Protein backbone atom coordinates (compact mmCIF):
# COMPACT_ATOMS: atom_id res chain seq x y z
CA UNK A 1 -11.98 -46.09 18.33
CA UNK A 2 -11.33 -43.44 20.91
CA UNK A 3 -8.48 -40.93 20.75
CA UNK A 4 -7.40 -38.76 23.02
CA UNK A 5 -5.06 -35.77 22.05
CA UNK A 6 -3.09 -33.83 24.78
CA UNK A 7 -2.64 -30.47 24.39
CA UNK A 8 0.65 -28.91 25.72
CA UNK A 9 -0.04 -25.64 26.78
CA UNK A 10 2.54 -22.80 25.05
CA UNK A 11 3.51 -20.09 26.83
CA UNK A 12 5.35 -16.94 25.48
CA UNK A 13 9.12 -18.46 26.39
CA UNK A 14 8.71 -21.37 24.56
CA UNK A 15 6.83 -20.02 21.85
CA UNK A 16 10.08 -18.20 21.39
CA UNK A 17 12.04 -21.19 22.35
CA UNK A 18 10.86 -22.59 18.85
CA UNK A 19 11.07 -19.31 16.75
CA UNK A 20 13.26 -18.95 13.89
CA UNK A 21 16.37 -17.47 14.74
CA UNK A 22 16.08 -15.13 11.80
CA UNK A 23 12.53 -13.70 12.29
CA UNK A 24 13.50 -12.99 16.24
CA UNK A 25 16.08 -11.15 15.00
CA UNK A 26 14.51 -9.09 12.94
CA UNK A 27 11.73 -8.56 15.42
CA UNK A 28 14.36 -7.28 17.61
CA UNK A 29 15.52 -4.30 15.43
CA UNK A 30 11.86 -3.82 14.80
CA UNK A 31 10.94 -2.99 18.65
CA UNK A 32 14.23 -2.21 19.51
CA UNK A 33 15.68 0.31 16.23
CA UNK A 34 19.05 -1.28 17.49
CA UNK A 35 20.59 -2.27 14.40
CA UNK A 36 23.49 -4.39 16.41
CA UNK A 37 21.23 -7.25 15.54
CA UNK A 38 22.24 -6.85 11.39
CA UNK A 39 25.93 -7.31 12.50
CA UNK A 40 27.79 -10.25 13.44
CA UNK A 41 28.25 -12.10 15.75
CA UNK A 42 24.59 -11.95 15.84
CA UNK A 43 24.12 -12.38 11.57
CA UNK A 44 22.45 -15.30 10.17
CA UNK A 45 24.56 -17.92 7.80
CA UNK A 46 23.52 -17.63 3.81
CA UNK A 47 21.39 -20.98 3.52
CA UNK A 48 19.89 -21.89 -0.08
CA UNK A 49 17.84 -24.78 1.24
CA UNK A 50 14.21 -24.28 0.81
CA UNK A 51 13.38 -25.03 4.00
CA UNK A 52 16.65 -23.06 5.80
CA UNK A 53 17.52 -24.46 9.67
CA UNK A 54 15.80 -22.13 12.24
CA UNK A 55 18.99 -21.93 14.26
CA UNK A 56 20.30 -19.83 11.18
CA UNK A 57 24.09 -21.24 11.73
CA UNK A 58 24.33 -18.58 14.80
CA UNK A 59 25.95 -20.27 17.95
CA UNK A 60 24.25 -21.86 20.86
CA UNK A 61 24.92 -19.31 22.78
CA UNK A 62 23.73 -16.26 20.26
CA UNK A 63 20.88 -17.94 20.04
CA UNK A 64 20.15 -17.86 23.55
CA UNK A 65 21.12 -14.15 23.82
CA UNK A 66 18.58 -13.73 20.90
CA UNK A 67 15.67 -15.24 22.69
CA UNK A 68 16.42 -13.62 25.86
CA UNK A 69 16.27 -10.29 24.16
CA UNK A 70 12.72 -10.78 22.51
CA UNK A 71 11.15 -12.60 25.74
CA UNK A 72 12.41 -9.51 27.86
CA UNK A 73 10.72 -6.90 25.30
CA UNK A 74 7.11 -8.76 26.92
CA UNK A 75 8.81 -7.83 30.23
CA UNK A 76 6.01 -4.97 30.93
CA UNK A 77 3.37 -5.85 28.90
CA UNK A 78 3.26 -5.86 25.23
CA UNK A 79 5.94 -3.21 23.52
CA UNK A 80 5.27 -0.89 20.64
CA UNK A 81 7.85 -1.17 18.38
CA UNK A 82 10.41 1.81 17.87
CA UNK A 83 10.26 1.47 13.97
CA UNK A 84 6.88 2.51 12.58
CA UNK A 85 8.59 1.87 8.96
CA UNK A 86 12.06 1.23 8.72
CA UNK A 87 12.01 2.96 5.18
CA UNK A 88 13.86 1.32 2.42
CA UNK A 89 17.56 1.56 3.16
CA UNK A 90 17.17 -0.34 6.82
CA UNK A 91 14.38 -2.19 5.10
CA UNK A 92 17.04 -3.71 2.82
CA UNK A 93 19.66 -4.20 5.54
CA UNK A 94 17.51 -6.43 6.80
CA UNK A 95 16.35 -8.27 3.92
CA UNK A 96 20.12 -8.98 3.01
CA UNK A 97 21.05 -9.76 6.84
CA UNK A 98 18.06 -12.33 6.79
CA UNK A 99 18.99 -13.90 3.88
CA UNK A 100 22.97 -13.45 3.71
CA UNK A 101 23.00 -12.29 0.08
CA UNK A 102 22.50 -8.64 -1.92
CA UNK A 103 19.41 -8.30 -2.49
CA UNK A 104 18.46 -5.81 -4.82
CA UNK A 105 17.16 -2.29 -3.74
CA UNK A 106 14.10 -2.22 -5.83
CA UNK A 107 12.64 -4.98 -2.78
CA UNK A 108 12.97 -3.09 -0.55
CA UNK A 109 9.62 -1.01 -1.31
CA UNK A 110 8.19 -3.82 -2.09
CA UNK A 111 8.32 -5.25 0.87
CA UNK A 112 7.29 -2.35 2.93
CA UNK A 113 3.82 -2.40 1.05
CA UNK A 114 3.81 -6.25 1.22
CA UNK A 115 4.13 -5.90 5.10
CA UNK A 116 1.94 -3.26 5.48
CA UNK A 117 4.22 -0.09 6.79
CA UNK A 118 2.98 2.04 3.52
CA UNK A 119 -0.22 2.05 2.55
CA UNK A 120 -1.41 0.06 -0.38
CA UNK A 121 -4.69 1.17 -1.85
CA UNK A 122 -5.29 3.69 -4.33
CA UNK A 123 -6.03 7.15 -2.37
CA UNK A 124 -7.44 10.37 -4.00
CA UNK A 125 -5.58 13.54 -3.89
CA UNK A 126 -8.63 15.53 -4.36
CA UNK A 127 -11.85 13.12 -4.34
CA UNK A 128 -14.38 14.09 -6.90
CA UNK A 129 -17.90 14.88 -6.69
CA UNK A 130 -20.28 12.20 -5.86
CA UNK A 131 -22.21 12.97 -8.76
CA UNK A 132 -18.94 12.79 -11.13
CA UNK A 133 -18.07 9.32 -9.59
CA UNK A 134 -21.47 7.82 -10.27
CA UNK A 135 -20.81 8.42 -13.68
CA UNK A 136 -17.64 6.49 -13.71
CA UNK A 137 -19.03 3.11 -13.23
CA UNK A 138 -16.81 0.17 -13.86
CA UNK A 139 -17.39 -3.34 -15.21
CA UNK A 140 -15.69 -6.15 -13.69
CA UNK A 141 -16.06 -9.45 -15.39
CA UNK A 142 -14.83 -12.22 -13.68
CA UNK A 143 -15.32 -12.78 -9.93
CA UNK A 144 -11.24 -14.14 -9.30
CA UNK A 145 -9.68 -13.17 -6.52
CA UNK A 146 -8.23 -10.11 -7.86
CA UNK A 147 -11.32 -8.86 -9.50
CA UNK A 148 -13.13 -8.92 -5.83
CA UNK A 149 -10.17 -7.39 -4.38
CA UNK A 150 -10.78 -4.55 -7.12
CA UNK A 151 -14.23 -4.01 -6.43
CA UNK A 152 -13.39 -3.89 -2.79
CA UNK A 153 -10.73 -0.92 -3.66
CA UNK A 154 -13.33 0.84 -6.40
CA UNK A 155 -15.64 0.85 -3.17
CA UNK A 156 -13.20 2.53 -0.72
CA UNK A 157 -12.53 5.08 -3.19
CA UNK A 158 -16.99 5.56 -3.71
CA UNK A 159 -16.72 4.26 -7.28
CA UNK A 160 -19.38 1.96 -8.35
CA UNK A 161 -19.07 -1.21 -9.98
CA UNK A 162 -20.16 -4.63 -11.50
CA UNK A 163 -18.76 -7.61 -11.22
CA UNK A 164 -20.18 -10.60 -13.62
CA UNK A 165 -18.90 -14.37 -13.75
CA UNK A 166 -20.14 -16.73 -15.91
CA UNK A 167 -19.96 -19.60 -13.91
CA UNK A 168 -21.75 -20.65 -10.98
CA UNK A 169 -19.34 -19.85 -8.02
CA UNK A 170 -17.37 -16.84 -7.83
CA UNK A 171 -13.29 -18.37 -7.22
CA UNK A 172 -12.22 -17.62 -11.05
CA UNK A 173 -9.08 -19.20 -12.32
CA UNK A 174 -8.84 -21.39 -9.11
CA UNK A 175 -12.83 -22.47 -9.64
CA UNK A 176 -12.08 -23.36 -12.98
CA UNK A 177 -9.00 -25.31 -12.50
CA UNK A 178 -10.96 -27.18 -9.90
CA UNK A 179 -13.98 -27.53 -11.93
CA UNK A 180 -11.71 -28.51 -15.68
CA UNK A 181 -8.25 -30.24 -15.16
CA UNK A 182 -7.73 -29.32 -18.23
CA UNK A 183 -7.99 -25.59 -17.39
CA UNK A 184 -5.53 -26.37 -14.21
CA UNK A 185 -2.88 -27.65 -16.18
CA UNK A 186 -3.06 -24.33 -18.43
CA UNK A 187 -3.12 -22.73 -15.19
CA UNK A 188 -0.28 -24.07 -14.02
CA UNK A 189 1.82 -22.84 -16.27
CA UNK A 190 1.28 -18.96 -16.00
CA UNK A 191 4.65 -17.00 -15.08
CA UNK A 192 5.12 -16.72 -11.52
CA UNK A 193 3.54 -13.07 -10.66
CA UNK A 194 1.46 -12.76 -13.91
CA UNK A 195 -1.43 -13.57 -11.37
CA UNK A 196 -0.81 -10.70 -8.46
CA UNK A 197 -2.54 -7.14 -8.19
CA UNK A 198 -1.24 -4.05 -6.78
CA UNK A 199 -3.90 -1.66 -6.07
CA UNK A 200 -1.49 1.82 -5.50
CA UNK A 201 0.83 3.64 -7.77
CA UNK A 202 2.83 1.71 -10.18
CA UNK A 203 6.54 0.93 -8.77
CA UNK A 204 9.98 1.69 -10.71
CA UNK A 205 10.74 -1.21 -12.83
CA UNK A 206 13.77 -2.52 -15.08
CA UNK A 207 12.84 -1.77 -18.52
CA UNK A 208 12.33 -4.74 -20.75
CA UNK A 209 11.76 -5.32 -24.68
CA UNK A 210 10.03 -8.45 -24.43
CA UNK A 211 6.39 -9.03 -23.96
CA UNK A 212 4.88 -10.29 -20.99
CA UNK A 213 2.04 -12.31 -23.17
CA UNK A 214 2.35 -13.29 -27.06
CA UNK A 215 -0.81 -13.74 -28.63
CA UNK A 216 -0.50 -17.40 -28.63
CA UNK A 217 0.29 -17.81 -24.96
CA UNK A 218 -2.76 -15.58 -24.01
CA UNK A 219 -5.21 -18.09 -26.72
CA UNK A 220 -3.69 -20.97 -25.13
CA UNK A 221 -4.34 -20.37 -21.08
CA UNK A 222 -8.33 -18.42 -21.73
CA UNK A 223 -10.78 -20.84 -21.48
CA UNK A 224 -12.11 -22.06 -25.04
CA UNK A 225 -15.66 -22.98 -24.31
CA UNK A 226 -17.77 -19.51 -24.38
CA UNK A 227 -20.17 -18.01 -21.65
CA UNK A 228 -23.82 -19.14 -22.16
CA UNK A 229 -24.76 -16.33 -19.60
CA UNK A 230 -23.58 -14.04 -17.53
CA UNK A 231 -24.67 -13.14 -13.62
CA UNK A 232 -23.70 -10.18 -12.21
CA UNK A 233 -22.39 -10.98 -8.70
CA UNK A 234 -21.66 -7.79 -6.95
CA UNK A 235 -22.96 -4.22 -7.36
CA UNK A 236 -21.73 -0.88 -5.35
């Protein structure tokens, strides 16, 4: 059987014909710094569904204004956008605009490093000798995604490392969930975040008595069966 697919070809207006009402907007006070975009009548409606509607409960007519206002910013080629880093009080203007609700401040400079206006990787003040950091080599083990992402960040900085896996693909938790359902399901139920890595200085948190891990819930999601042998994957 033959098919034939036709391809419609997508130009910028109708690219932004199809955008999400609340992304354009924020766009807008991204290339624009005019912060009339945060206020009504232009203000998304507060929608809990997981998938929220793109026209964001804003008017026809908004919405049309909206559009307008992005396709015009391609009107002499492509803009640079008048906020380099909104910083985090117009950082969390926006969030809580987007979303209709009051989002706490500590996202705010989260966000920024999520989207890339601060940087993110560990930076020396005052890098050491080359000699002093050759001393200072570090031993990965386990090639997961955040342990490559480490070595990749040890590297920037001229640190040298090892990374060792003891089974045959690098992929870590992921390999072995797809290699042992049994190791999925335990997997699975890690708390949301307990996987992520931040490579730069710690951020302000809300103090908290209770333990992340228990000793029985760390037993219970490690792998039981040991390592016959180890291969080092990656050297700096």
């Amino acid at each position: 059987m033959n098919i034939e697919l036709s391809r419609k070809p997508v130009d910028l207006s109708s690219a932004i014909a199809e955008g999400d009402i609340r992304v354009l907007l924020m766009v807008l006070v991204h290339m624009t710094g005019d912060e009339k975009w945060l206020e009504p009548p232009y203000k998304p409606k507060r929608d809990v569904r997981l998938i929220p509607d793109p026209d964001a409960g804003v008017p026809k007519q908004i919405q049309d204004e909206i559009r307008a206002a992005v396709l015009n910013l391609f009107a002499n080629g492509t803009p640079k956008p008048v906020i380099t880093d909104p910083g985090d009080e117009l950082m969390l203007r926006m969030m809580r605009a987007t979303l209709g609700e009051n989002v706490a401040p500590e996202y705010a400079p989260l966000m920024r490093e999520e989207m890339g206006f601060i940087p993110r990787d560990a930076r020396w003040r005052k890098r050491p000798a080359d000699a002093v950091l050759a001393q200072q080599h570090v031993l990965i083990v386990g090639a997961g995604v955040c342990a490559i992402a480490l070595g990749v960040a040890l590297g920037r900085l001229g640190i040298p490392y090892t990374i060792v896996e003891m089974n045959d693909e690098i992929g870590g938790t992921w390999y072995t969930c797809v290699s042992t359902p049994s190791s999925s399901h335990r997997a699975g139920m890690r708390p949301g975040g307990a996987g992520s890595r931040r490579s730069g200085p710690p951020m302000a948190r809300r103090p908290s008595n209770r333990p992340l891990w228990s000793a029985r819930s760390a037993s219970s999601t490690t792998p039981r069966r040991r390592a016959s042998r180890v291969t080092r994957i990656s050297k700096a």
